[in-house]
Coordinates of C-alpha atoms in Angstrom, one line a residue:
M27 CA 0.1 -0.2 0.2
H28 CA 1.2 3.3 -0.9
H29 CA -0.8 6.6 0.3
E30 CA 2.0 9.3 1.6
N31 CA -0.6 9.1 4.9
I32 CA 0.2 5.7 5.6
N33 CA 2.5 4.9 6.6
K34 CA 4.5 2.6 4.7
F35 CA 4.6 -1.1 5.4
L36 CA 8.9 -2.9 5.0
G37 CA 9.2 -5.8 6.6
L38 CA 8.7 -8.9 9.5
C39 CA 11.0 -10.3 11.1
V40 CA 9.9 -13.8 12.7
S41 CA 12.9 -16.3 15.2
E42 CA 11.8 -18.4 17.3
K43 CA 10.6 -16.0 20.1
L44 CA 10.6 -12.3 18.4
C45 CA 8.9 -10.9 16.2
T46 CA 9.2 -7.6 14.5
I47 CA 7.2 -5.2 12.6
I48 CA 9.7 -2.8 10.0
T49 CA 7.9 -0.1 8.8
S50 CA 8.9 3.8 8.2
Y51 CA 10.2 5.5 10.9
C52 CA 8.2 8.5 12.4
S53 CA 10.4 11.0 14.6
K54 CA 7.4 12.6 16.2
G55 CA 6.0 9.8 17.7
S56 CA 2.5 9.5 17.9
L57 CA -0.8 11.3 18.0
R58 CA -1.2 10.3 20.6
D59 CA 1.8 12.2 21.8
I60 CA 1.9 15.1 21.0
I61 CA -2.1 15.7 22.4
F62 CA -0.6 15.4 25.8
N63 CA 2.5 17.6 25.3
D64 CA 1.7 20.2 27.1
N65 CA 5.4 21.8 25.4
I66 CA 3.3 21.8 22.1
K67 CA 1.4 24.5 21.0
L68 CA -1.8 22.5 18.6
E69 CA -3.3 26.2 16.3
W70 CA -6.9 24.5 14.4
M71 CA -5.1 25.1 11.4
T72 CA -1.7 22.6 12.5
M73 CA -5.4 19.9 13.9
F74 CA -6.7 20.7 10.8
S75 CA -4.0 20.3 8.8
M76 CA -4.0 16.8 11.3
I77 CA -7.0 15.9 10.3
S78 CA -6.8 16.2 7.3
D79 CA -4.5 13.5 6.8
L80 CA -6.3 10.8 8.8
V81 CA -9.6 11.0 6.6
N82 CA -7.8 10.7 3.8
G83 CA -5.5 7.8 4.1
M84 CA -8.2 6.0 6.4
N85 CA -10.2 6.9 2.7
Y86 CA -7.3 5.4 1.1
I87 CA -7.8 1.8 3.1
H88 CA -11.8 1.7 3.6
K89 CA -10.8 1.9 -0.9
S90 CA -8.2 -0.9 -0.7
D91 CA -8.7 -3.8 -0.8
L92 CA -7.8 -4.3 2.4
A93 CA -11.0 -2.5 3.4
V94 CA -10.9 -1.9 7.0
H95 CA -8.2 -1.0 9.6
G96 CA -9.6 -2.6 13.3
N97 CA -6.9 -0.9 15.2
L98 CA -7.9 3.1 14.6
K99 CA -6.3 5.0 17.7
S100 CA -4.4 8.4 18.5
S101 CA -0.9 5.3 19.3
N102 CA -1.6 3.7 15.9
C103 CA -1.1 7.5 14.1
L104 CA 2.5 8.3 13.3
I105 CA 3.7 11.3 12.7
D106 CA 6.4 12.6 10.8
N107 CA 10.3 14.9 10.1
R108 CA 7.3 17.0 7.7
W109 CA 4.4 16.6 10.5
V110 CA 2.8 14.3 8.5
L111 CA 0.4 12.0 9.7
K112 CA 0.5 8.3 8.3
I113 CA -1.8 5.8 9.4
A114 CA 0.4 2.8 11.1
D115 CA -0.8 -0.9 12.8
F116 CA -2.9 -2.4 9.8
G117 CA -3.2 -6.0 8.4
I118 CA -1.9 -9.1 9.1
P119 CA -4.2 -9.6 11.7
S120 CA -3.0 -13.2 12.3
I121 CA 0.1 -11.8 14.2
R122 CA -1.4 -8.4 15.9
Q123 CA -3.7 -10.7 17.6
K124 CA -0.8 -12.8 18.9
R125 CA 1.3 -10.1 20.1
D126 CA -1.6 -8.5 21.9
K127 CA -2.9 -11.4 23.7
G128 CA 0.8 -12.8 24.6
E129 CA 2.3 -9.2 25.1
L130 CA -0.1 -6.4 26.5
S131 CA -1.4 -5.9 30.1
M132 CA -4.4 -6.6 30.9
E133 CA -4.8 -2.3 31.9
K134 CA -3.5 -2.2 27.4
I135 CA -5.9 -4.3 26.7
L136 CA -9.6 -2.3 28.5
E137 CA -7.7 0.8 27.5
D138 CA -7.5 0.3 23.9
Q139 CA -10.7 -1.7 24.1
F140 CA -11.9 3.3 24.6
W141 CA -11.1 2.9 20.3
T142 CA -13.0 0.4 19.6
A143 CA -17.7 0.0 18.8
P144 CA -19.3 -0.7 21.0
E145 CA -21.0 -2.8 18.6
H146 CA -18.0 -4.9 18.6
L147 CA -17.0 -4.8 21.9
R148 CA -20.8 -6.1 22.2
E149 CA -19.7 -8.9 19.1
I150 CA -23.7 -8.3 17.7
I151 CA -21.6 -7.1 14.9
P152 CA -18.3 -10.0 15.5
G153 CA -14.4 -8.7 13.8
S154 CA -13.9 -5.3 13.0
S155 CA -15.7 -3.4 10.0
Q156 CA -15.6 0.3 8.7
K157 CA -18.3 1.8 11.0
G158 CA -15.9 0.7 13.5
D159 CA -13.6 2.9 11.6
M160 CA -15.9 5.5 11.9
Y161 CA -16.5 5.8 15.7
S162 CA -12.6 4.8 16.2
F163 CA -12.3 8.2 14.5
G164 CA -15.3 10.8 16.3
I165 CA -12.6 9.1 19.5
I166 CA -9.7 10.4 17.8
L167 CA -11.1 14.3 16.8
Y168 CA -12.7 14.7 20.2
E169 CA -8.9 13.8 21.9
I170 CA -7.8 16.6 18.5
I171 CA -9.6 19.3 19.9
T172 CA -9.6 19.1 23.8
R173 CA -6.5 16.9 24.2
S174 CA -7.5 14.9 26.6
D175 CA -8.5 11.3 26.9
P176 CA -11.3 10.1 25.9
Y177 CA -14.8 10.0 27.3
E178 CA -12.7 11.9 30.2
C179 CA -15.8 14.8 30.1
D180 CA -19.0 13.2 31.4
T181 CA -20.8 14.5 28.4
L182 CA -18.7 13.3 25.6
E183 CA -20.4 12.6 22.4
T184 CA -19.1 10.9 19.6
A185 CA -17.5 13.3 17.0
N186 CA -21.0 11.3 14.2
G187 CA -23.5 11.5 17.3
K188 CA -24.5 7.8 18.2
Q189 CA -23.9 4.6 18.5
G190 CA -25.8 3.5 15.6
A191 CA -23.0 1.8 12.8
I192 CA -26.0 2.0 10.7
Q193 CA -26.5 5.7 11.5
R194 CA -22.4 6.3 10.8
S195 CA -21.3 8.3 8.2
N196 CA -18.5 7.0 6.6
F197 CA -14.9 8.7 5.1
L198 CA -16.2 8.6 1.3
F199 CA -18.3 11.4 2.7
L200 CA -16.8 12.9 4.0
P201 CA -15.7 16.2 1.9
V202 CA -11.2 17.7 3.1
K203 CA -9.7 20.2 1.4
K204 CA -6.1 19.0 0.6
L205 CA -3.9 20.2 3.0
N206 CA -1.2 18.9 5.2
M207 CA 1.4 21.3 7.8
V208 CA 4.0 22.1 5.8
D209 CA 1.6 23.4 2.9
S210 CA 0.4 25.5 6.1
L211 CA 3.3 26.4 7.0
I212 CA 4.2 27.9 3.7
G213 CA 0.8 29.3 4.2
K214 CA 2.0 31.8 7.0
L215 CA 5.1 32.1 6.6
E216 CA 4.1 34.5 2.8
R217 CA 1.0 36.3 4.9
Y218 CA 4.5 36.4 7.9
A219 CA 6.4 37.3 5.1
N220 CA 4.4 40.0 3.7
N221 CA 2.8 41.1 6.2
L222 CA 6.1 42.4 7.9
E223 CA 7.0 44.2 5.0
E224 CA 4.3 46.3 5.5
V225 CA 5.2 46.6 8.8
V226 CA 8.5 48.0 8.3
E227 CA 7.6 49.8 6.3
Q228 CA 5.7 51.4 7.9
R229 CA 8.5 51.9 11.1
T230 CA 10.2 53.0 8.9
K231 CA 8.4 55.8 8.0
E232 CA 7.6 56.8 11.3
L233 CA 11.9 56.8 11.3
R234 CA 12.5 58.5 8.8
E235 CA 9.0 61.2 11.1
E236 CA 11.0 60.7 13.8
K237 CA 14.6 61.6 12.2
K238 CA 13.2 64.4 11.2
K239 CA 12.0 65.8 14.1
T240 CA 14.6 65.1 15.8
D241 CA 17.5 67.3 13.5
D242 CA 14.7 69.9 13.2
L243 CA 15.1 70.4 16.3
L244 CA 19.2 70.2 16.7
Y245 CA 19.1 73.1 14.1
Q246 CA 17.4 75.0 15.8
M247 CA 19.7 74.3 19.1
L248 CA 23.0 74.4 16.2
P249 CA 24.3 75.9 13.3
R250 CA 23.2 73.5 10.3
Q251 CA 26.5 72.5 10.2
V252 CA 28.0 73.0 13.4
A253 CA 24.9 70.4 14.0
E254 CA 26.1 68.0 11.0
Q255 CA 29.5 67.4 12.0
L256 CA 27.7 66.1 15.1
K257 CA 25.5 64.2 13.5
K258 CA 29.1 62.7 12.0
G259 CA 30.6 62.4 14.8
Q260 CA 33.4 64.7 14.6
V261 CA 35.1 67.3 16.9
V262 CA 33.3 71.1 15.7
N263 CA 36.2 73.2 16.4
A264 CA 36.8 77.1 16.0
E265 CA 35.8 79.5 13.6
L266 CA 36.9 82.7 13.3
F267 CA 34.1 85.9 10.9
N268 CA 35.9 88.5 9.9
D269 CA 32.0 89.8 9.9
V270 CA 28.9 88.8 11.2
T271 CA 25.8 90.9 12.3
I272 CA 24.4 89.8 16.0
Y273 CA 21.0 91.3 17.3
F274 CA 19.7 91.8 20.8
S275 CA 16.3 91.5 21.8
D276 CA 14.1 92.4 24.8
I277 CA 11.3 92.7 26.7
V278 CA 10.5 95.6 27.5
G279 CA 9.5 95.5 31.5
F280 CA 8.6 91.6 31.8
T281 CA 8.6 91.4 34.9
A282 CA 6.0 93.7 35.4
L283 CA 4.0 92.2 32.9
S284 CA 4.4 88.9 34.3
A285 CA 3.6 90.2 38.0
L286 CA -0.2 91.9 36.6
S287 CA -0.3 88.0 33.8
T288 CA -1.9 84.9 34.8
P289 CA 0.7 82.2 34.6
I290 CA -0.9 80.3 31.9
Q291 CA -1.0 84.2 30.2
I292 CA 2.9 84.2 29.8
V293 CA 3.3 81.3 28.9
N294 CA 0.9 81.8 26.7
L295 CA 3.0 84.7 25.5
L296 CA 5.8 83.4 25.0
N297 CA 4.4 80.5 23.7
E298 CA 2.9 83.0 20.3
L299 CA 7.1 85.1 20.2
Y300 CA 9.5 83.0 20.4
T301 CA 7.1 79.8 17.6
N302 CA 7.1 83.7 15.2
F303 CA 11.2 84.5 16.2
D304 CA 10.9 80.9 15.3
N305 CA 9.1 81.0 11.6
I306 CA 11.0 84.4 10.6
I307 CA 14.7 82.5 11.4
A308 CA 13.9 79.7 9.1
K309 CA 13.1 81.8 6.0
H310 CA 16.9 83.1 6.9
D311 CA 20.0 81.9 6.8
V312 CA 20.4 83.3 10.5
Y313 CA 21.3 81.8 13.8
K314 CA 19.4 81.9 17.1
V315 CA 22.4 81.8 19.6
S316 CA 20.3 81.1 23.0
V317 CA 17.6 83.1 25.0
V318 CA 19.0 84.1 28.3
G319 CA 17.5 82.6 31.3
T320 CA 17.1 79.2 29.3
A321 CA 19.3 75.4 29.8
M322 CA 20.4 74.1 26.2
P323 CA 22.8 72.9 24.6
R324 CA 23.6 75.5 22.7
Y325 CA 26.7 78.0 19.4
C326 CA 28.5 80.6 21.5
L327 CA 29.7 84.1 20.8
F328 CA 33.0 85.0 21.7
G329 CA 34.6 88.6 20.1
D330 CA 34.0 92.2 21.1
T331 CA 31.6 92.3 18.5
V332 CA 28.5 90.1 20.9
N333 CA 29.4 93.2 23.7
M334 CA 28.5 96.2 21.1
A335 CA 25.8 94.1 19.8
S336 CA 24.7 93.9 23.6
R337 CA 24.9 97.5 24.5
M338 CA 22.9 98.6 21.8
E339 CA 20.3 96.9 23.1
S340 CA 20.5 97.5 26.7
T341 CA 20.3 101.2 25.4
G342 CA 17.8 101.2 23.1
E343 CA 14.1 101.9 23.3
P344 CA 11.1 100.3 23.1
L345 CA 10.0 99.5 20.0
R346 CA 13.6 100.4 18.2
I347 CA 16.3 99.4 16.8
Q348 CA 19.0 100.2 17.9
L349 CA 23.0 99.4 14.8
S350 CA 26.1 100.3 15.1
Q351 CA 28.2 102.6 12.8
T352 CA 29.6 98.8 11.4
S353 CA 26.3 97.7 11.0
C354 CA 24.5 101.1 9.8
D355 CA 27.7 101.9 6.9
C356 CA 26.8 97.7 6.2
L357 CA 22.9 98.3 6.0
R358 CA 23.2 101.2 3.2
T359 CA 25.9 99.2 1.3
A360 CA 22.9 96.2 1.1
T361 CA 20.5 99.9 0.1
G362 CA 17.1 99.7 0.2
Y363 CA 16.7 100.1 3.9
I364 CA 15.5 103.1 5.3
I365 CA 18.1 104.3 8.2
S366 CA 18.5 107.4 10.2
L367 CA 20.7 108.8 13.1
R368 CA 20.2 109.3 16.5
G369 CA 23.0 110.2 17.2
E370 CA 25.6 110.8 20.3
T371 CA 25.3 107.8 22.8
D372 CA 27.0 107.3 25.4
I373 CA 29.4 103.0 25.4
K374 CA 30.1 101.2 27.8
G375 CA 33.4 100.6 27.7
K376 CA 33.3 102.4 24.7
G377 CA 32.8 106.3 25.0
C378 CA 30.3 107.9 23.3
Q379 CA 30.0 107.5 19.7
K380 CA 27.5 107.7 16.9
T381 CA 24.2 105.1 16.8
Y382 CA 21.7 105.4 14.0
W383 CA 18.0 103.7 13.7
L384 CA 16.7 101.1 11.5
K385 CA 13.4 101.9 10.5
G386 CA 12.6 100.1 7.9
K387 CA 13.2 98.6 4.1
L388 CA 11.8 99.8 1.2
G389 CA 9.2 97.4 -0.5
Y390 CA 8.3 96.4 3.6
N391 CA 4.7 96.4 3.4
K392 CA 3.7 94.7 6.5
P393 CA 2.1 96.9 9.7
L394 CA 5.1 98.3 11.7
P395 CA 4.8 100.1 15.1
E396 CA 5.1 103.2 15.0
F397 CA 8.4 105.0 15.6
W398 CA 8.1 108.2 17.2
E399 CA 10.9 110.3 16.8
K400 CA 12.2 111.5 20.8
T401 CA 10.5 107.5 23.1
E402 CA 11.5 107.3 26.7
R403 CA 11.0 104.3 28.8
E404 CA 8.2 105.4 30.4
R405 CA 5.9 105.1 27.9
F406 CA 5.9 100.9 28.7
Q407 CA 6.4 101.2 32.2
F408 CA 3.5 99.0 34.0

């Protein structure tokens, strides 16, 4: 008998005291071993594959000249290394009967009756039959699905629901889709691979988005060229610039304003103000060095230019931008800027120097604060 769900009979070794049946080796053991091994997880697809193999094998036996198995039980269903179920222990009834009588204990003989149909136990129908095999098949189904011994549940009903042999169907009327464990695993791996591609693509997209957010934050804290060097693990050396324009800005009367405002009002004010600053900075080739009072990594500037820019803010007036002589000369060279002379201003550490007001730019149509020729800080005190 040659069938993928029939364990191949290879031969018989007979001696004076020993009779050995030789069949193909199935490395996974019997179906009963699998059922009662708690370390093996049986998914529904695995169970269905085993049941399909069992039905196909029994269908082949019932159509063959042998016509009946006669000793079907879970311990006679073997599992090979590809997780294919193969039916064993069929045929050669005379040898098997002698073996059972001589080798098996009474307990084992009684236990084997669990898979025997009632009509054969009562000898209403002597020997074995296809209907008896169908009864044994129902008991095996119960074992697979519940992973327990036959009749362990008090409300046990066989798969075909009837004890009468005449009311049982047979394997010819059990439609089974051709499927084995390997096909199931391959299908599952294909679905997993397809899903994995989607997951990897989604995670890669999320990673790019997070990297962009990190880069944007880093570019706000450090000049772009410095940030790029740090990302590459390079040493950032100090740079010397011959010409650079530095601007200091101050919220006039912020301390008094804070005393008259609620915490959430202060937070909203600063958030809106810094957001506007950042939006403007992003459109131009400029860099915000730091905010006084905050603690974060920053790109430090050193030199007399920094001190001069600080003095332009501290000696300035509200709603005005004060320029040093050097900055004024640069803007006049660029043309298009509206500049007026402020006059001599006492600059700490520098003495009296000419300073200027930046009033606007030609072609700039957005609203600007009203420019007073003479403005006192008291106007903005609270």
